[in-house]
mmCIF file of C-alpha atoms in Angstrom:
data_model
loop_
_atom_site.group_PDB
_atom_site.id
_atom_site.type_symbol
_atom_site.label_atom_id
_atom_site.label_comp_id
_atom_site.label_asym_id
_atom_site.label_seq_id
_atom_site.Cartn_x
_atom_site.Cartn_y
_atom_site.Cartn_z
ATOM 1 C CA ASP A 1 0.000 0.000 0.000
ATOM 2 C CA ALA A 2 1.161 3.535 -0.746
ATOM 3 C CA ARG A 3 1.996 5.458 2.394
ATOM 4 C CA VAL A 4 2.843 8.955 3.534
ATOM 5 C CA THR A 5 6.351 8.878 4.981
ATOM 6 C CA GLN A 6 7.499 11.262 7.689
ATOM 7 C CA THR A 7 10.984 11.771 9.070
ATOM 8 C CA PRO A 8 12.243 11.835 11.705
ATOM 9 C CA ARG A 9 9.787 9.808 13.773
ATOM 10 C CA HIS A 10 11.133 11.305 16.993
ATOM 11 C CA LYS A 11 13.059 14.486 17.690
ATOM 12 C CA VAL A 12 14.325 15.843 20.986
ATOM 13 C CA THR A 13 16.139 19.149 21.015
ATOM 14 C CA GLU A 14 16.758 22.170 23.153
ATOM 15 C CA MET A 15 14.823 25.382 23.088
ATOM 16 C CA GLY A 16 16.068 27.806 20.459
ATOM 17 C CA GLN A 17 17.246 25.164 18.009
ATOM 18 C CA GLU A 18 15.932 24.886 14.470
ATOM 19 C CA VAL A 19 13.745 21.879 13.782
ATOM 20 C CA THR A 20 12.973 20.521 10.318
ATOM 21 C CA MET A 21 10.350 17.861 9.736
ATOM 22 C CA ARG A 22 9.982 16.168 6.371
ATOM 23 C CA CYS A 23 7.132 14.487 4.576
ATOM 24 C CA GLN A 24 6.990 12.413 1.417
ATOM 25 C CA PRO A 25 3.403 12.407 0.154
ATOM 26 C CA ILE A 26 1.840 9.514 -1.696
ATOM 27 C CA LEU A 27 2.956 9.583 -5.313
ATOM 28 C CA GLY A 28 0.438 11.440 -7.432
ATOM 29 C CA HIS A 29 -1.224 13.270 -4.550
ATOM 30 C CA ASN A 30 -1.215 17.012 -5.215
ATOM 31 C CA THR A 31 -2.476 18.251 -1.842
ATOM 32 C CA VAL A 32 -0.367 18.088 1.305
ATOM 33 C CA PHE A 33 -1.405 18.993 4.846
ATOM 34 C CA TRP A 34 0.420 19.604 8.106
ATOM 35 C CA TYR A 35 -1.443 18.931 11.364
ATOM 36 C CA ARG A 36 -0.336 19.199 14.978
ATOM 37 C CA GLN A 37 -1.676 17.112 17.836
ATOM 38 C CA THR A 38 -1.439 17.909 21.524
ATOM 39 C CA MET A 39 -3.364 16.631 24.507
ATOM 40 C CA MET A 40 -4.862 20.061 25.097
ATOM 41 C CA GLN A 41 -5.779 21.077 21.544
ATOM 42 C CA GLY A 42 -6.273 17.746 19.831
ATOM 43 C CA LEU A 43 -5.607 17.579 16.087
ATOM 44 C CA GLU A 44 -5.392 20.982 14.449
ATOM 45 C CA LEU A 45 -4.565 21.984 10.906
ATOM 46 C CA LEU A 46 -1.475 24.145 10.509
ATOM 47 C CA ALA A 47 -1.187 24.559 6.743
ATOM 48 C CA TYR A 48 -1.834 22.942 3.424
ATOM 49 C CA PHE A 49 -0.557 23.044 -0.122
ATOM 50 C CA ARG A 50 -1.991 22.209 -3.492
ATOM 51 C CA ASN A 51 0.280 21.662 -6.478
ATOM 52 C CA ARG A 52 3.105 22.884 -4.219
ATOM 53 C CA ALA A 53 1.479 26.291 -3.645
ATOM 54 C CA PRO A 54 0.347 27.253 -0.135
ATOM 55 C CA LEU A 55 -3.440 27.467 0.075
ATOM 56 C CA ASP A 56 -3.991 28.073 3.750
ATOM 57 C CA ASP A 57 -1.503 28.591 6.550
ATOM 58 C CA SER A 58 -3.792 30.446 8.917
ATOM 59 C CA GLY A 59 -3.305 27.829 11.634
ATOM 60 C CA MET A 60 0.442 28.270 11.719
ATOM 61 C CA PRO A 61 2.354 30.736 13.930
ATOM 62 C CA LYS A 62 4.036 32.813 11.242
ATOM 63 C CA ASP A 63 6.843 34.207 13.333
ATOM 64 C CA ARG A 64 8.573 30.894 13.884
ATOM 65 C CA PHE A 65 6.969 28.305 11.612
ATOM 66 C CA SER A 66 7.431 27.910 7.885
ATOM 67 C CA ALA A 67 6.147 25.274 5.485
ATOM 68 C CA GLU A 68 7.381 24.613 1.980
ATOM 69 C CA MET A 69 7.227 22.098 -0.847
ATOM 70 C CA PRO A 70 10.556 22.195 -2.681
ATOM 71 C CA ASP A 71 9.228 19.587 -5.090
ATOM 72 C CA ALA A 72 6.242 17.291 -5.516
ATOM 73 C CA THR A 73 7.845 14.537 -3.449
ATOM 74 C CA LEU A 74 8.908 16.558 -0.420
ATOM 75 C CA ALA A 75 7.153 18.837 2.040
ATOM 76 C CA THR A 76 8.961 20.440 4.967
ATOM 77 C CA LEU A 77 7.843 22.093 8.169
ATOM 78 C CA LYS A 78 10.431 24.193 9.986
ATOM 79 C CA ILE A 79 10.400 25.777 13.406
ATOM 80 C CA GLN A 80 12.993 28.420 14.169
ATOM 81 C CA PRO A 81 13.545 29.124 16.993
ATOM 82 C CA SER A 82 11.799 26.236 18.726
ATOM 83 C CA GLU A 83 10.059 26.661 22.080
ATOM 84 C CA PRO A 84 8.856 24.128 24.673
ATOM 85 C CA ARG A 85 5.230 24.866 23.748
ATOM 86 C CA ASP A 86 5.959 23.476 20.273
ATOM 87 C CA SER A 87 6.256 19.988 21.763
ATOM 88 C CA ALA A 88 3.627 17.892 19.994
ATOM 89 C CA VAL A 89 3.136 15.226 17.356
ATOM 90 C CA TYR A 90 3.210 16.689 13.859
ATOM 91 C CA PHE A 91 1.337 14.804 11.136
ATOM 92 C CA CYS A 92 1.556 15.143 7.406
ATOM 93 C CA ALA A 93 -1.288 14.006 5.172
ATOM 94 C CA SER A 94 -1.728 13.910 1.422
ATOM 95 C CA GLY A 95 -4.676 13.573 -0.906
ATOM 96 C CA LEU A 96 -6.049 14.084 -4.370
ATOM 97 C CA PRO A 97 -9.241 16.140 -4.229
ATOM 98 C CA GLY A 98 -11.697 15.774 -7.036
ATOM 99 C CA PRO A 99 -15.172 14.565 -7.968
ATOM 100 C CA SER A 100 -14.668 11.201 -6.310
ATOM 101 C CA ASN A 101 -13.834 12.789 -2.939
ATOM 102 C CA GLN A 102 -10.940 10.536 -2.181
ATOM 103 C CA PRO A 103 -9.780 10.797 1.421
ATOM 104 C CA GLN A 104 -6.605 12.198 2.883
ATOM 105 C CA HIS A 105 -4.033 9.711 4.072
ATOM 106 C CA PHE A 106 -1.823 10.389 7.055
ATOM 107 C CA GLY A 107 1.724 9.536 7.975
ATOM 108 C CA ASP A 108 2.655 8.263 11.423
ATOM 109 C CA GLY A 109 3.918 11.613 12.591
ATOM 110 C CA THR A 110 7.010 13.221 14.068
ATOM 111 C CA ARG A 111 6.984 13.288 17.855
ATOM 112 C CA LEU A 112 8.761 16.514 18.818
ATOM 113 C CA SER A 113 10.021 17.350 22.290
ATOM 114 C CA ILE A 114 11.556 20.748 22.978
ATOM 115 C CA LEU A 115 13.445 20.886 26.261
ATOM 116 C CA ASP B 1 -18.266 22.611 7.895
ATOM 117 C CA ALA B 2 -21.079 21.226 10.015
ATOM 118 C CA LYS B 3 -20.312 20.369 13.620
ATOM 119 C CA THR B 4 -20.468 16.732 14.754
ATOM 120 C CA THR B 5 -21.325 15.276 18.157
ATOM 121 C CA GLN B 6 -20.016 11.907 19.308
ATOM 122 C CA PRO B 7 -20.114 10.133 22.667
ATOM 123 C CA PRO B 8 -16.755 10.503 24.440
ATOM 124 C CA SER B 9 -16.280 6.794 25.001
ATOM 125 C CA MET B 10 -17.764 3.374 24.554
ATOM 126 C CA ASP B 11 -16.852 -0.234 25.262
ATOM 127 C CA CYS B 12 -17.632 -3.238 23.164
ATOM 128 C CA ALA B 13 -16.984 -6.952 23.388
ATOM 129 C CA GLU B 14 -14.519 -8.677 21.116
ATOM 130 C CA GLY B 15 -16.281 -10.464 18.276
ATOM 131 C CA ARG B 16 -19.412 -8.385 18.574
ATOM 132 C CA ALA B 17 -20.511 -5.553 16.299
ATOM 133 C CA ALA B 18 -19.563 -2.061 17.431
ATOM 134 C CA ASN B 19 -22.036 0.682 16.521
ATOM 135 C CA LEU B 20 -20.585 4.195 16.767
ATOM 136 C CA PRO B 21 -23.099 7.042 16.543
ATOM 137 C CA CYS B 22 -22.503 10.542 15.218
ATOM 138 C CA ASN B 23 -24.887 13.483 15.127
ATOM 139 C CA HIS B 24 -24.500 16.155 12.448
ATOM 140 C CA SER B 25 -27.843 17.936 12.520
ATOM 141 C CA THR B 26 -26.619 21.020 10.635
ATOM 142 C CA ILE B 27 -25.172 19.094 7.702
ATOM 143 C CA SER B 28 -25.824 20.624 4.295
ATOM 144 C CA GLY B 29 -26.561 18.896 1.039
ATOM 145 C CA ASN B 30 -23.041 18.922 -0.339
ATOM 146 C CA GLU B 31 -21.253 17.785 2.807
ATOM 147 C CA TYR B 32 -19.825 14.294 3.101
ATOM 148 C CA VAL B 33 -19.498 12.278 6.301
ATOM 149 C CA TYR B 34 -15.996 10.874 6.864
ATOM 150 C CA TRP B 35 -14.802 8.464 9.511
ATOM 151 C CA TYR B 36 -11.203 8.150 10.628
ATOM 152 C CA ARG B 37 -9.660 6.348 13.546
ATOM 153 C CA GLN B 38 -6.426 6.821 15.427
ATOM 154 C CA ILE B 39 -4.738 3.939 17.123
ATOM 155 C CA HIS B 40 -2.298 4.897 19.854
ATOM 156 C CA SER B 41 0.964 6.389 18.526
ATOM 157 C CA GLN B 42 -0.160 6.205 14.899
ATOM 158 C CA GLY B 43 -1.536 8.706 12.431
ATOM 159 C CA PRO B 44 -5.258 8.915 11.725
ATOM 160 C CA GLN B 45 -6.439 6.132 9.450
ATOM 161 C CA TYR B 46 -9.211 6.604 6.933
ATOM 162 C CA ILE B 47 -12.118 4.187 7.373
ATOM 163 C CA ILE B 48 -15.017 5.163 5.144
ATOM 164 C CA HIS B 49 -17.032 8.093 3.826
ATOM 165 C CA GLY B 50 -20.443 8.740 2.309
ATOM 166 C CA LEU B 51 -22.896 11.377 1.160
ATOM 167 C CA LYS B 52 -26.407 9.942 1.205
ATOM 168 C CA ASN B 53 -26.309 6.223 0.627
ATOM 169 C CA ASN B 54 -25.084 3.596 3.005
ATOM 170 C CA GLU B 55 -21.552 2.486 2.285
ATOM 171 C CA THR B 56 -19.581 -0.656 3.053
ATOM 172 C CA ASN B 57 -15.954 -1.570 2.626
ATOM 173 C CA GLU B 58 -13.591 -4.150 4.037
ATOM 174 C CA MET B 59 -13.255 -2.267 7.314
ATOM 175 C CA ALA B 60 -16.723 -1.061 8.177
ATOM 176 C CA SER B 61 -20.215 -0.013 7.162
ATOM 177 C CA LEU B 62 -21.600 3.506 7.253
ATOM 178 C CA ILE B 63 -25.301 4.002 7.768
ATOM 179 C CA ILE B 64 -26.606 7.535 7.119
ATOM 180 C CA THR B 65 -30.160 8.403 8.117
ATOM 181 C CA GLU B 66 -32.544 9.554 5.435
ATOM 182 C CA ASP B 67 -32.533 13.141 6.735
ATOM 183 C CA ARG B 68 -28.690 12.952 6.925
ATOM 184 C CA LYS B 69 -28.680 14.414 10.418
ATOM 185 C CA SER B 70 -26.951 11.431 11.933
ATOM 186 C CA SER B 71 -24.903 8.412 10.978
ATOM 187 C CA THR B 72 -23.584 5.201 12.479
ATOM 188 C CA LEU B 73 -20.275 3.512 11.840
ATOM 189 C CA ILE B 74 -20.494 -0.239 12.229
ATOM 190 C CA LEU B 75 -17.479 -2.426 12.869
ATOM 191 C CA PRO B 76 -19.023 -5.841 12.180
ATOM 192 C CA HIS B 77 -16.751 -8.014 14.285
ATOM 193 C CA ALA B 78 -14.686 -5.916 16.662
ATOM 194 C CA THR B 79 -11.209 -7.130 17.563
ATOM 195 C CA LEU B 80 -8.779 -5.894 20.192
ATOM 196 C CA ARG B 81 -6.894 -4.116 17.404
ATOM 197 C CA ASP B 82 -9.936 -1.935 16.788
ATOM 198 C CA THR B 83 -9.333 -0.154 20.096
ATOM 199 C CA ALA B 84 -8.810 3.456 19.011
ATOM 200 C CA VAL B 85 -10.251 6.959 18.930
ATOM 201 C CA TYR B 86 -12.856 7.219 16.170
ATOM 202 C CA TYR B 87 -13.532 10.566 14.529
ATOM 203 C CA CYS B 88 -16.663 11.511 12.614
ATOM 204 C CA ILE B 89 -16.037 14.507 10.351
ATOM 205 C CA VAL B 90 -18.318 16.406 8.014
ATOM 206 C CA ARG B 91 -16.704 18.157 5.093
ATOM 207 C CA VAL B 92 -17.750 20.067 2.029
ATOM 208 C CA SER B 93 -16.566 18.157 -0.984
ATOM 209 C CA ALA B 94 -15.613 20.802 -3.459
ATOM 210 C CA ASN B 95 -12.667 23.113 -2.958
ATOM 211 C CA ASP B 96 -12.363 22.953 0.804
ATOM 212 C CA TYR B 97 -10.431 19.756 1.436
ATOM 213 C CA LYS B 98 -9.571 20.416 5.061
ATOM 214 C CA LEU B 99 -10.536 18.114 7.909
ATOM 215 C CA SER B 100 -11.604 19.477 11.293
ATOM 216 C CA PHE B 101 -11.127 16.879 14.018
ATOM 217 C CA GLY B 102 -13.191 16.964 17.184
ATOM 218 C CA ALA B 103 -12.580 14.912 20.299
ATOM 219 C CA GLY B 104 -13.914 11.683 18.784
ATOM 220 C CA THR B 105 -15.111 8.552 20.564
ATOM 221 C CA THR B 106 -12.614 6.429 22.448
ATOM 222 C CA VAL B 107 -13.590 2.849 21.706
ATOM 223 C CA THR B 108 -12.230 0.087 23.902
ATOM 224 C CA VAL B 109 -12.708 -3.470 22.724
ATOM 225 C CA ARG B 110 -12.596 -5.926 25.605
ATOM 226 C CA ALA B 111 -11.851 -9.622 25.436
#
């Protein structure tokens, strides 16, 4: 089965460090999402792209977070500088919207801990 | 997107059918009902979706009431591996492809 691949699976770093999370969407999917999950907030959408262009990043703190798609096979989410409150599980999902309403598929996430 | 209401938790016996309810009384005509589940430490997993008609796949069945104000996800023969948080999501099909996750229902399958 095709899968969304996220790396790294776990990341522990100190406050102030730059963090980069990567996502390889399912081949052929043109829409990529970044979600964040915490115990307090649950699953929340940070940003999403279609055909590599950002469509909505209203859920993302702009001062420290940035999301890009350098090419169709790679999406990145960066935090600089990182803060303890950024500790969460970050999920990437991909999909192919259209008349058939195919669903999004999620990766297994990057578990981020900022000390 | 319409808001959904799900019970916070439910238990079911292994081997029995699990019926998970979801209310979406403000659903509009072009909104689909999606079900996902999240097993501990994994990403959300798509289960099934539908618009008006009942749907069935290898994982589950989705029963949508005629007025579309509620739906039920049926896991026909629950196993211990079905223990997870189940999310019912309503989404407009066209250009808005986002998913808004609520708290879901924590389903515990007991031996």
